[in-house]
Structure formats: structure tokens, C-alpha cells
Coordinates of C-alpha atoms and ligand atoms in Angstrom, one line a residue:
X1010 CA 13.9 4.8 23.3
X1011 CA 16.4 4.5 25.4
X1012 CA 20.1 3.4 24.9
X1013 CA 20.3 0.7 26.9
X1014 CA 16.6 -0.8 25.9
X1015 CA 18.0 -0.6 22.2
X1016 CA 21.4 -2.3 23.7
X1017 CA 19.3 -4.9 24.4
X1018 CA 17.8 -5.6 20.9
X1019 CA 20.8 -5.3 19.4
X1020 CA 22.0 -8.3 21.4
X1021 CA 18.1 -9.9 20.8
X1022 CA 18.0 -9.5 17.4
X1023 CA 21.1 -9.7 15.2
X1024 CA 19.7 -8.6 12.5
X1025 CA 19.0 -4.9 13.9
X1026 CA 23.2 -4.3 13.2
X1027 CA 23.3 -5.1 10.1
X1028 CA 20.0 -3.3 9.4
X1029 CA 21.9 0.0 11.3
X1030 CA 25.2 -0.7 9.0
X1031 CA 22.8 -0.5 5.6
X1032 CA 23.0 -3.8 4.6
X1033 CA 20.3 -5.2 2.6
X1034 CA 18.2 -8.3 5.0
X1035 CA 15.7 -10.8 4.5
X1036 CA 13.6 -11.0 8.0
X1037 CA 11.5 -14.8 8.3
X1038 CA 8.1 -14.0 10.5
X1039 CA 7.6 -17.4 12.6
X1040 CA 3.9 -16.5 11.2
X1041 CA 2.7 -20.3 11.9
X1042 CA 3.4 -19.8 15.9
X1043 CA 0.7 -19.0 18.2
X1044 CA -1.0 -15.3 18.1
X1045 CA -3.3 -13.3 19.8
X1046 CA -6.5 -13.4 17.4
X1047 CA -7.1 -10.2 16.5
X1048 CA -10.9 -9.7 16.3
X1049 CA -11.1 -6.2 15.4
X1050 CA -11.3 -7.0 11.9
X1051 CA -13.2 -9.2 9.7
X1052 CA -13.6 -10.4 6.3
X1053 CA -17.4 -9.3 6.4
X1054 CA -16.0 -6.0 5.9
X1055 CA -14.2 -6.7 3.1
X1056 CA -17.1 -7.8 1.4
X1057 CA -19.0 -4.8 2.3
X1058 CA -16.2 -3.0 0.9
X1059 CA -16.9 -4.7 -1.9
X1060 CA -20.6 -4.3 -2.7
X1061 CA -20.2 -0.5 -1.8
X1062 CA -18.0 -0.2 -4.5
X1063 CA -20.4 -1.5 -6.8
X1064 CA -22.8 0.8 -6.0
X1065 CA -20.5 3.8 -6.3
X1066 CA -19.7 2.9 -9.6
X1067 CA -22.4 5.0 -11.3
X1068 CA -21.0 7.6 -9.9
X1069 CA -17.4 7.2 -10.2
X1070 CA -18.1 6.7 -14.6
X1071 CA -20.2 9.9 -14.1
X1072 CA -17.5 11.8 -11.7
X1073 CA -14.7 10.6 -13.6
X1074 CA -15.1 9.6 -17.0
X1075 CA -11.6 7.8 -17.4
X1076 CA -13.5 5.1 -15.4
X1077 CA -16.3 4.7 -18.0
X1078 CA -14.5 2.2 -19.8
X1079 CA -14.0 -0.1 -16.6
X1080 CA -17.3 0.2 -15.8
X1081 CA -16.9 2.8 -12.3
X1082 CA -14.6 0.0 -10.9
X1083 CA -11.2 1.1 -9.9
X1084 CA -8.8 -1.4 -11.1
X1085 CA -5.4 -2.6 -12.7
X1086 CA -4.4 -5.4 -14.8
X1087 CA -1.9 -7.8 -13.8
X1088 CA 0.6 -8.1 -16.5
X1089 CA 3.4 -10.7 -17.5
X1090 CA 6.6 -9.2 -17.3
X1091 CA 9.1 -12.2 -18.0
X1092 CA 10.8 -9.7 -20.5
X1093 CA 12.4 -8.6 -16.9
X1094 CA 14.0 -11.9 -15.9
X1095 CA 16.9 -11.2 -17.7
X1096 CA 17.6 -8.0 -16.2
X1097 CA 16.1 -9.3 -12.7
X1098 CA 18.9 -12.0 -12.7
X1099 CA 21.9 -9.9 -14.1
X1100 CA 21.3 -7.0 -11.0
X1101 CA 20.3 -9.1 -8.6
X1102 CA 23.0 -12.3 -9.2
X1103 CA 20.6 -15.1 -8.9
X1104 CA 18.7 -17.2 -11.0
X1105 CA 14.7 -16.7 -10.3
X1106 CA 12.6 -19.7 -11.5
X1107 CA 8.7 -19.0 -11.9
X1108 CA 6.4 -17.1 -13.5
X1109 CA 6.6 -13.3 -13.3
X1110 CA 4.0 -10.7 -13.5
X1111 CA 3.4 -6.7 -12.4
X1112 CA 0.0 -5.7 -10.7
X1113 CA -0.5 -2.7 -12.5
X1114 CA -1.4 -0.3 -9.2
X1115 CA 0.8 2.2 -10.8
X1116 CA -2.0 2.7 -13.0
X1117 CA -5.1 3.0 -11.5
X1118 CA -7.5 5.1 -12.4
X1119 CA -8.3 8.2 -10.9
X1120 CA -4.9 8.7 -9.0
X1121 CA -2.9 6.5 -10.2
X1122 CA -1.5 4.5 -7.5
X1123 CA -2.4 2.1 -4.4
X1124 CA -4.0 4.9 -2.2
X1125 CA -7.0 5.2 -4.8
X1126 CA -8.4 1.6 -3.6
X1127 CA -8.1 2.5 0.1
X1128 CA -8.8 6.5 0.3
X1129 CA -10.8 7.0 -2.3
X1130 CA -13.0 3.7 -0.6
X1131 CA -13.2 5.5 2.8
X1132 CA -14.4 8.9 1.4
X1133 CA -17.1 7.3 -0.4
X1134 CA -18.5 5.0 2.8
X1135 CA -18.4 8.7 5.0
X1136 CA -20.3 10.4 2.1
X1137 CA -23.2 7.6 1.6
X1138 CA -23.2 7.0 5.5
X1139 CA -24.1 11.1 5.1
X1140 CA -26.3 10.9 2.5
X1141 CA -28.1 7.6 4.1
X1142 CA -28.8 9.6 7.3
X1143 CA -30.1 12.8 5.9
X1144 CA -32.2 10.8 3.6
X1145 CA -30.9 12.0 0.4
X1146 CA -30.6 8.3 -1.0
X1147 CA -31.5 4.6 -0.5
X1148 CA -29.2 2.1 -1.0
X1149 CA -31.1 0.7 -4.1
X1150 CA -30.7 4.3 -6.0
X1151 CA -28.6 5.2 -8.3
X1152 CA -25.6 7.1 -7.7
X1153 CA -24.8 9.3 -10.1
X1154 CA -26.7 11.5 -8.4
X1155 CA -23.5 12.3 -6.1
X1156 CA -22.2 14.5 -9.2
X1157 CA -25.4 16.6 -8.4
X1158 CA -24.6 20.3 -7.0
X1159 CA -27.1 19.8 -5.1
X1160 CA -25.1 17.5 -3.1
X1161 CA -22.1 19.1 -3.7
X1162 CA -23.6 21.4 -1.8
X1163 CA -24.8 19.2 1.2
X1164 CA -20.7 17.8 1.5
X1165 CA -19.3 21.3 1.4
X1166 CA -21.0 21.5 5.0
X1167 CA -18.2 18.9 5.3
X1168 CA -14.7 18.2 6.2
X1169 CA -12.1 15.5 6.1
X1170 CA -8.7 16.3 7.2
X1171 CA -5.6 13.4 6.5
X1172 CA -1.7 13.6 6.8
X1173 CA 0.3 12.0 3.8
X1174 CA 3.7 11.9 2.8
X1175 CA 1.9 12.4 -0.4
X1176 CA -0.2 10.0 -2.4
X1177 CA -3.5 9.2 0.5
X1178 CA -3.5 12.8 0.3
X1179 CA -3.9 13.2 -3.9
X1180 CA -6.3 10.5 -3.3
X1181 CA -8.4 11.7 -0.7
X1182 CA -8.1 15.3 -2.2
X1183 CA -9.3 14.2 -6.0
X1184 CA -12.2 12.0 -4.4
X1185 CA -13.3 14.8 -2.0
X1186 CA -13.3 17.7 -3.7
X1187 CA -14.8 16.2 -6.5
X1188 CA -17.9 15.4 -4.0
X1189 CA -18.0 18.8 -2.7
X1190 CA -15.8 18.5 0.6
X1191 CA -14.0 20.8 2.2
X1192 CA -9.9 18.8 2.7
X1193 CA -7.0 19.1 4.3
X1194 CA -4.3 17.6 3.7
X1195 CA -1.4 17.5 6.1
X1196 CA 1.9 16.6 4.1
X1197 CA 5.1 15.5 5.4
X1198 CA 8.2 17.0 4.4
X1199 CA 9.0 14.2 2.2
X1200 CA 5.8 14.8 0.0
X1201 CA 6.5 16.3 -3.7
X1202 CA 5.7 19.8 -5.0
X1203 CA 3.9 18.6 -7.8
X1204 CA 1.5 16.8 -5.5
X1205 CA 1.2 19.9 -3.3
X1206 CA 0.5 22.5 -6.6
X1207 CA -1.8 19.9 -7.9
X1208 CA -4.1 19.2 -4.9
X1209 CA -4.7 23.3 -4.3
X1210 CA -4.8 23.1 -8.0
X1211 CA -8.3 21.3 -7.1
X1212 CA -9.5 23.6 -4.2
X1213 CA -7.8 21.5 -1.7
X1214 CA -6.2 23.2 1.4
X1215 CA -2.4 21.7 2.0
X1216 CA -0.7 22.1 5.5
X1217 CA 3.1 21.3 5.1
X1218 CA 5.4 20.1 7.9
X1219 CA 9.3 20.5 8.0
X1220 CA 8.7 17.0 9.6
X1221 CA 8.0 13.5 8.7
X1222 CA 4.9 11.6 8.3
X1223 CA 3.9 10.8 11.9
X1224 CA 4.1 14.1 12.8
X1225 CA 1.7 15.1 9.7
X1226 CA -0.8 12.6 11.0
X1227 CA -0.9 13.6 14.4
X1228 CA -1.1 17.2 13.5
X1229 CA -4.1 16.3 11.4
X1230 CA -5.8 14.4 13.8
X1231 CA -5.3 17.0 16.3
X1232 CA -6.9 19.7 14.3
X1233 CA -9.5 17.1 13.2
X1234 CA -10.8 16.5 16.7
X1235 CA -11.7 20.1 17.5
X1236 CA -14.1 19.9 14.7
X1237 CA -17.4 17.5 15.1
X1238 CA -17.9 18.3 11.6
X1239 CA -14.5 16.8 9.9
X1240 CA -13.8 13.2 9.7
X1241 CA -10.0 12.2 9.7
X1242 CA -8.5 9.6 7.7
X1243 CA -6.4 8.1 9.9
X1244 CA -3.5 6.2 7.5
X1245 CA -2.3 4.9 10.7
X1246 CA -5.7 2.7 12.0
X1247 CA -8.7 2.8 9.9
X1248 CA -10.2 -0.2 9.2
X1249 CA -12.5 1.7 6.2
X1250 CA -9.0 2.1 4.6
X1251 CA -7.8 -1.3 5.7
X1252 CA -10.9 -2.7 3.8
X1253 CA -11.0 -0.6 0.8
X1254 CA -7.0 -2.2 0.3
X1255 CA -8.2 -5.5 0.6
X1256 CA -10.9 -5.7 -2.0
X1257 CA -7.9 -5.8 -4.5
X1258 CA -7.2 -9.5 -3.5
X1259 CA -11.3 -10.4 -4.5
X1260 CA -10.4 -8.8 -8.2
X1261 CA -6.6 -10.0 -8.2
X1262 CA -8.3 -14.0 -7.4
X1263 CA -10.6 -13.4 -10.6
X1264 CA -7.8 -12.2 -12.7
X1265 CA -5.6 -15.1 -12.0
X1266 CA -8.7 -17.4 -12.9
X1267 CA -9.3 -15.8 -16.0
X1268 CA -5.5 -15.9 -17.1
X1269 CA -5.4 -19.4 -16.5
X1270 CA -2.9 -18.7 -13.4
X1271 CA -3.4 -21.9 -10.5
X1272 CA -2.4 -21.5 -7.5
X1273 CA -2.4 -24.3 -5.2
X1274 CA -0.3 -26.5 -3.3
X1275 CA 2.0 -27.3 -6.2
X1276 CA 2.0 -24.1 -7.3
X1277 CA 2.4 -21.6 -4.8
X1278 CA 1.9 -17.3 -5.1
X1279 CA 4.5 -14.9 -4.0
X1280 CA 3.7 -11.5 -3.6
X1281 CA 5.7 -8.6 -3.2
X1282 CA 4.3 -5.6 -1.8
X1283 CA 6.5 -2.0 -1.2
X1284 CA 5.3 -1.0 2.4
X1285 CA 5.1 2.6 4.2
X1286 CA 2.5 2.7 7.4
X1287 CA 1.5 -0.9 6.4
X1288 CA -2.2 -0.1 5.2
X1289 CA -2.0 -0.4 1.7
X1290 CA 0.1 -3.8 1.6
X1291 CA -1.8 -5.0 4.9
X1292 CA -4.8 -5.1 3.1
X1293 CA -3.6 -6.6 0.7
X1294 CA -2.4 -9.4 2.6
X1295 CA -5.1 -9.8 4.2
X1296 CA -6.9 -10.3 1.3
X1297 CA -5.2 -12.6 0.0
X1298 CA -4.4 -15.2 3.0
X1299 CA -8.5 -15.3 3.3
X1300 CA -8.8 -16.8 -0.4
X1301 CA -5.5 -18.5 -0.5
X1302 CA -4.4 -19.6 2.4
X1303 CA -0.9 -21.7 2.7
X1304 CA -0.6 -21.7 -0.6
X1305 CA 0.2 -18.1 -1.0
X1306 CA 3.6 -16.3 0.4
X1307 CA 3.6 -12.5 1.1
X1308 CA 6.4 -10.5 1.5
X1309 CA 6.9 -6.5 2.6
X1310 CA 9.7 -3.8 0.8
X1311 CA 11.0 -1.5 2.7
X1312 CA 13.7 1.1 2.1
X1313 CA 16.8 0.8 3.7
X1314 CA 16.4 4.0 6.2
X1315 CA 12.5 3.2 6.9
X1316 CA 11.9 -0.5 7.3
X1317 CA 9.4 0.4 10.2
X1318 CA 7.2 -2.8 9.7
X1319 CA 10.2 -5.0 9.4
X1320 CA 11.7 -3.6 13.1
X1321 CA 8.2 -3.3 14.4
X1322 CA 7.0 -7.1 13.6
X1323 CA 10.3 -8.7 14.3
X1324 CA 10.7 -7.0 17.7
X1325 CA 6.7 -7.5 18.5
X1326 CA 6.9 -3.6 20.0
X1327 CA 4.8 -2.3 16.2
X1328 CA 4.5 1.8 16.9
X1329 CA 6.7 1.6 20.1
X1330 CA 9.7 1.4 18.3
X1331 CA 11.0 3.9 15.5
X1332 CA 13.8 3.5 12.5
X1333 CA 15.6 6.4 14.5
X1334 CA 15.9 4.5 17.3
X1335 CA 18.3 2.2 15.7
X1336 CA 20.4 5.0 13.7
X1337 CA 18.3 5.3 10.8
X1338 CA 17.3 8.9 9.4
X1339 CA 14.1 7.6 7.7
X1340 CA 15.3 9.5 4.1
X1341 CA 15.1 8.0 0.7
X1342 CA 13.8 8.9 -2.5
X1343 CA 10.7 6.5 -2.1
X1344 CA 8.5 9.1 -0.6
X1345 CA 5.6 6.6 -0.3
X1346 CA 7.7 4.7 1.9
X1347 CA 8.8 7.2 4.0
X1348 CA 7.6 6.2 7.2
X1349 CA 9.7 5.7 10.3
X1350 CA 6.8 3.9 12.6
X1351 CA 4.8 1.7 11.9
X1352 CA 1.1 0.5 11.5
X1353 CA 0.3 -1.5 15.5
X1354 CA -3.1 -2.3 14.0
X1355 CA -2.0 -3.5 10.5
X1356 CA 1.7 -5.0 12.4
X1357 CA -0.8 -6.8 14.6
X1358 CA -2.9 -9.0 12.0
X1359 CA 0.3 -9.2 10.0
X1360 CA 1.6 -11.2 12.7
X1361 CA 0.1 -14.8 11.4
X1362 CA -0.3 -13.7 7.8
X1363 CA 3.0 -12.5 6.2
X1364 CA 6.1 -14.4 5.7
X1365 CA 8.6 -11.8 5.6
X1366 CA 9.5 -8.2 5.1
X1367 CA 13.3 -7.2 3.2
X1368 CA 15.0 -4.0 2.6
X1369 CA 16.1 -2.5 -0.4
X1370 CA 18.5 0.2 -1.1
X1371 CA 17.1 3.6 -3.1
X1372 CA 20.3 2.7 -6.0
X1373 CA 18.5 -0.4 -7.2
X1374 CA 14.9 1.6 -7.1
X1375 CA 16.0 3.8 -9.6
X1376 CA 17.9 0.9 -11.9
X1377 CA 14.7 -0.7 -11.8
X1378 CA 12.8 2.8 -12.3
X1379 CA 14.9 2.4 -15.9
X1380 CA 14.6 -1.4 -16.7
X1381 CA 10.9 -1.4 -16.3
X1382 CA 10.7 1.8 -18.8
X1383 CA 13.6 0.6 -20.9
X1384 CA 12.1 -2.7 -21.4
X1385 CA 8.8 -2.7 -21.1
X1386 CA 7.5 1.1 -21.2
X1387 CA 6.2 1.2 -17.7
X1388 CA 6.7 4.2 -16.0
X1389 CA 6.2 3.4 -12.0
X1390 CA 7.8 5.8 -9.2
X1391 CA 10.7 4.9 -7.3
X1392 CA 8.6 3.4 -4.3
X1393 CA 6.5 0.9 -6.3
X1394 CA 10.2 -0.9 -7.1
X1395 CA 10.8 -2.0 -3.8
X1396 CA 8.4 -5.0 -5.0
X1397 CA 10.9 -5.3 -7.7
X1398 CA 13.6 -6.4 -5.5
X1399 CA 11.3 -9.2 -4.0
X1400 CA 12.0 -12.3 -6.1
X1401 CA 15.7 -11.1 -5.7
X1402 CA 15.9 -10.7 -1.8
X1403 CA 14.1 -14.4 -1.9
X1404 CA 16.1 -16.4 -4.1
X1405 CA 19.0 -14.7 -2.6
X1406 CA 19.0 -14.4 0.7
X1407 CA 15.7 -16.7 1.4
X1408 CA 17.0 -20.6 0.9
X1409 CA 16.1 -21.5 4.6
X1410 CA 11.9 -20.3 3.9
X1411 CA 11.6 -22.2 1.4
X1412 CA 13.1 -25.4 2.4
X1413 CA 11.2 -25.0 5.4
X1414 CA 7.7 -24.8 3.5
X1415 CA 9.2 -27.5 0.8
X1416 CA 8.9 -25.1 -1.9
X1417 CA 12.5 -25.8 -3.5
X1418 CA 11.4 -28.3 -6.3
X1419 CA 8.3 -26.5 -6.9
X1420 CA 9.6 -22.9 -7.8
X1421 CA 9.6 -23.5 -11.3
X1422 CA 5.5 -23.6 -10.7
X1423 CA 5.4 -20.6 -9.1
X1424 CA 4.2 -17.3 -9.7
X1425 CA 5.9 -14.0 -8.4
X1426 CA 3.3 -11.0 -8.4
X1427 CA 5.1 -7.5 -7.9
X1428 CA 3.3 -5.2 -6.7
X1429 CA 3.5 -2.1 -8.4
X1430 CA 2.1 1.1 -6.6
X1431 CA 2.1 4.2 -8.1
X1432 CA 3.3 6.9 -11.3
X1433 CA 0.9 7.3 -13.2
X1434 CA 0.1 10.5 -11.9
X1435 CA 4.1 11.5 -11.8
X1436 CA 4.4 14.9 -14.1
X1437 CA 6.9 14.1 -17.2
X1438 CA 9.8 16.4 -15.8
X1439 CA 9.4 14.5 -13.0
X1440 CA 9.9 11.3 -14.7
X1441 CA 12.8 12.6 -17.1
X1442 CA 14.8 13.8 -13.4
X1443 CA 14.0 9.8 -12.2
X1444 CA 14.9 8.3 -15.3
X1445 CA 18.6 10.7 -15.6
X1446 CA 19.3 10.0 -11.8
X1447 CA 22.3 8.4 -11.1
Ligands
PLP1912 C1 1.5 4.7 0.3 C2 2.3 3.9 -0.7 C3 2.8 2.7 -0.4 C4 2.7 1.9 0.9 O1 1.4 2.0 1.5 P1 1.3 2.1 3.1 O2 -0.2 2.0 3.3 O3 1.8 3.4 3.5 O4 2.1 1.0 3.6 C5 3.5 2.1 -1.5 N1 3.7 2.6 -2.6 C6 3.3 3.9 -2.9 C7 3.5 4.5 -4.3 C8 2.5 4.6 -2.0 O5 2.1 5.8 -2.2

């Protein structure tokens, strides 16, 4: 971009300066004004999302018997974590009224973080759209018989190619080479070994870039095009991925329900969702807005040197603008979050749905890497903390949202949901290094 195009935001949009000085912010979406609809997506798909699921779970128990137990559905439970408050309070300097409680993302099955909803999702809808149009299933059959070699077989005629800064990647590699596939995975620099030794580990071929994750993605889908027989999972603007995300919000509604959790006009939901691309949290959102409406408040985490989403929503430019442009080096420990551009499809239908986005510094990740073991013997990996800092950023620094929405005198009705979004998967030396990090 050029200098005197970013001169000009500065002077638009104060809060770009403090964001290039490293200062922690709090950004207000006007998200009641006027937008474009945007009618690329609807919640049909969601549902669809859904329903495939269901029928995938036969072979997700067979496939992967940690699954058996949940029935071939890949889930987390939400859990109360008002053992935190304390802690929450004392770090952050603020009192924080409401209920608190962790969606459990860091542990879901399979691969053990958010990207198993929306990657594993999308590599299931390309192998049944296979399978449909060769004829080697109806929908009404049952699917174990994907753990066949028979049709391990058929899928190894098969590739899907994907760039990751790490975890779509050890999604999309478990799921695929477990069907028979042949994958690629194109990793950004900021991706970790053990994801790299584990994914050849399964048969799955890794491509590493001295880069960051844009130019992963656009390396894979480069490669991917030459090929009529690859499909590429593009972490940038599928809407298979999109959906996959967004089925979480169906369970997450049922969940509240059955743990006597209301949300309504007196007492609202705020979520807190770490954010990379945008993907995994947009879905989310989305989600969520359908079945809750007003009542329900979302707000993004970014790191302090990659709040892409937060500089691409405010400024309305999404992918045309970059962390870089504005002096940011798009480094931090939170290798999930890694990502110095933006989602314009996701940025787009965030416009009317989210309330906010907030940075967070990689310091605090790791102090609340250690409360959340200390306390309640939760491991989740640095990135899934930037929902930590949520409640935080809002009571601190977000008086003027809720007196707008008159939600002051109702706060003490309110529910905070972190999301938490990955470490299960994170190797115990791994977690000992985290855990001693200063
Ligand atoms: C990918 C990821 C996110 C963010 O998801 P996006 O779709 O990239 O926005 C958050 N946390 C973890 C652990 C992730 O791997």
C-alpha cells in the first residue's frame, strides 16, 4: 500500500496509531448500520452441514474410535470456569460480572482443536459428493463403509492440497489420509515441527514456506489448479469450511438449553472467539446471530502483530489491506493466529453480525496458558487465550457498547462464553516449553 494511502488512514482512523505503537484496543463495529446483503451464503447450508454430519457419523466411530463414545459427532463441552474470575480480575484490573464458561474446542476429537469442525467437514462433503457420483453409495447407506480399502482405494485416485499455518492442515491431513487421499499440505513458516513430523508421520506430503500464511495458500492453490484431479481447501473463501464452523452454534444452542443457561433479552451472551483468516470464528458467528439474534454479542481476538480482521472490518478494505502495511511484522507465538490479511468473504458477512474485534498481547497468552492449567487443568495452546482476554478487553475498555445496547444493569445476567481452540493435540514437551515461558 502506499505511504500516503496509509497517511490517510491514519488520520481516518485513530485507532490504527495506537494499534502500530502496540497498544492493546477495543474496535466497536457500527454492525446495526446499513450493509450490502450478502447472498452468497445461507443458513440452508448450515443445515446441510448439519445432516451430513449425521450421516458421517458411522464412519467417523468406525474411522476413529475415540469418537465412539460421542456417537461419530465431533464435539466439545462447554464448561463453567468461574474458578478463573479471580485470576481474570487480578490480570486484567477490572471487575467482570456474569457467568463464565470455556467452549471446550481445545478438545475435540480427532484433532483437537477448531479446524476439526470446519476441515474435517469439507473433506467429508468432497468424498460423498465422490462416492455419490461414481455410485458407490446412496445417501440412505451406511457409512462405515468409507473405512473400506476398497474405497480407500477409489480416494487415493484423489487429491486435496491446503496451506495452513498449521492446524487446517493436521485436520485436513488426519481426515484425508485416513480416507485414502493423497494431501498436501502447504505450511507457513509459522507452523510447528511437531505438526509437520506428525502429518508425514501419516503419509501426508508437507510443503514448507520461509513465508507467512497467504503466501502458503496461494502457493497451494496454484499448484492445486494445474491438477483437475485435486480439490483445494481454500482457508481463505470456502463456504464448505464456512458451514462446517457454523454447525457448532446448532450444538452450542442445545447445550445452553440443557444446562439451564437463558439467553434472552435480559440476559444477554458474549462470545469470545480468537481469530486468524476469520473462518473458524466467522462461522461461528454466524451461527449464532441466526439463533440468537440481538440478544447475543460476538467479539474477535487478535494478536497484537496480526489483527487482520480488526484493520480489515474497520477500514471496509477486508484483503486489500495487510498488518504490514501499518508497521506490524505479523509474529507472535499464537501460530493459529498468525495471519496478516484477512478473510473479504468472512470480513464481508461479519460486517452486520459482530460487535467488535480487540487485540491482545502474546505476554498475557501465556499467563493465561498457566492460569487455565494451574487452576483448572486445562491445557489449551497459546492462540485459544486470545478468547481469554475477551471479558477483560470488554469490561475494560468497552463502557460506551454497552451503554449503547443498555446492557450495564444487566451484566450480572450475562453469560461470557470463551472460546477455546486448540491443544489437545500439543506434544507434552511442547506444553512443558509453554507452561516455563516467561
Ligand atoms: C485456526 C485457528 C484459529 C482461528 O481460525 P481462523 O479460521 O484462522 O480465523 C483459532 N485458534 C486456533 C487454535 C486455530 O488453529
Amino acid at each position: 500500500m502506499e505511504k500516503e494511502r496509509v497517511n490517510q488512514l491514519y488520520q481516518q482512523y485513530p485507532l490504527l496509531k495506537e494499534m502500530a505503537s502496540l497498544k492493546c484496543v477495543l474496535w466497536l463495529n457500527q454492525y446495526e448500520k446499513e450493509h450490502e446483503l450478502v447472498e452468497a451464503f445461507t443458513f440452508d447450508k448450515v443445515l446441510e452441514a448439519e445432516q451430513r454430519l449425521k450421516r458421517f457419523s458411522s464412519y467417523l466411530k468406525v474411522a476413529f474410535p475415540e469418537t465412539e463414545n460421542c456417537d461419530g459427532i465431533i464435539e466439545s463441552e462447554i464448561k463453567d470456569i468461574s474458578s478463573l474470575r479471580h485470576w481474570m480480575q487480578h490480570i486484567g484490573d477490572v471487575n467482570i460480572q456474569g457467568k463464565l464458561l470455556l467452549k471446550c474446542d481445545h478438545a475435540l476429537p480427532i484433532s483437537g482443536s477448531i479446524k476439526a469442525r470446519g476441515g474435517i467437514y469439507e473433506v467429508l462433503k468432497f468424498a460423498e459428493h465422490l462416492a455419490l457420483e461414481h455410485q458407490l453409495i446412496r445417501l440412505e447407506d451406511n457409512y462405515s463403509i468409507f473405512h473400506s480399502e476398497s474405497f480407500r482405494k477409489f480416494f487415493n485416485q484423489y487429491k486435496i492440497a491446503v496451506g495452513s499455518t498449521g492446524n487446517l492442515g493436521l485436520s485436513i491431513g488426519m481426515i484425508g489420509a485416513k480416507l485414502g487421499f493423497q494431501v498436501t499440505v502447504h505450511m507457513s513458516a509459522d507452523a510447528k515441527e511437531w505438526k509437520k513430523q506428525l502429518l508425514r508421520h501419516k503419509g501426508v506430503e508437507v510443503i514448507e514456506y520461509a513465508s507467512d500464511y497467504s503466501k502458503a495458500v496461494e502457493e497451494g492453490r496454484k499448484q492445486a489448479e494445474l491438477d483437475p484431479k485435486c480439490h483445494f481447501i481454500d482457508d481463505e473463501n470456502s463456504q464448505d469450511l464456512f458451514s462446517g464452523y457454523a454447525v457448532a452454534a446448532l450444538r452450542l444452542q442445545k447445550q445452553l438449553k440443557d444446562a439451564n443457561i437463558i439467553i434472552d433479552a435480559n440476559h444477554p451472551l458474549f462470545v469470545y472467539l480468537p481469530c486468524g483468516v476469520g473462518g473458524g470464528p466467522g462461522g461461528v458467528a454466524y451461527g449464532l446471530k441466526q439463533l440468537y439474534g440481538e440478544h447475543v454479542h460476538i467479539f474477535f481476538g487478535e494478536p497484537l502483530q496480526s489483527p487482520c480482521m480488526l484493520i480489515g472490518m474497520m477500514t471496509g478494505l477486508h484483503d486489500n489491506i495487510s498488518v504490514v502495511d501499518i508497521g506490524l511484522n505479523n509474529k507472535t507465538e499464537a501460530d493459529g493466529l498468525a495471519v496478516g490479511r484477512a478473510s473479504k468473504f468472512v470480513g464481508k458477512i461479519m460486517e452486520p453480525i459482530i460487535s467488535g474485534c480487540y487485540t491482545v498481547d502474546d505476554t498475557f497468552l501465556f499467563e493465561s496458558l498457566r492460569a487455565l492449567n494451574g487452576i483448572e487443568q486445562i491445557f489449551a495452546e497459546p492462540s485459544a487465550h486470545a478468547g481469554v482476554y475477551g471479558p477483560i478487553s470488554l469490561f475494560k475498555r468497552g463502557q460506551q457498547y454497552l451503554n449503547r445496547y443498555q446492557l450495564l444493569n444487566k451484566m450480572e445476567q450475562a453469560t461470557h462464553l470463551i472460546w477455546s481452540t486448540g491443544g489437545n493435540m500439543v506434544p507434552m514437551d511442547q506444553r512443558q516449553q509453554y507452561l516455563q515461558k516467561i
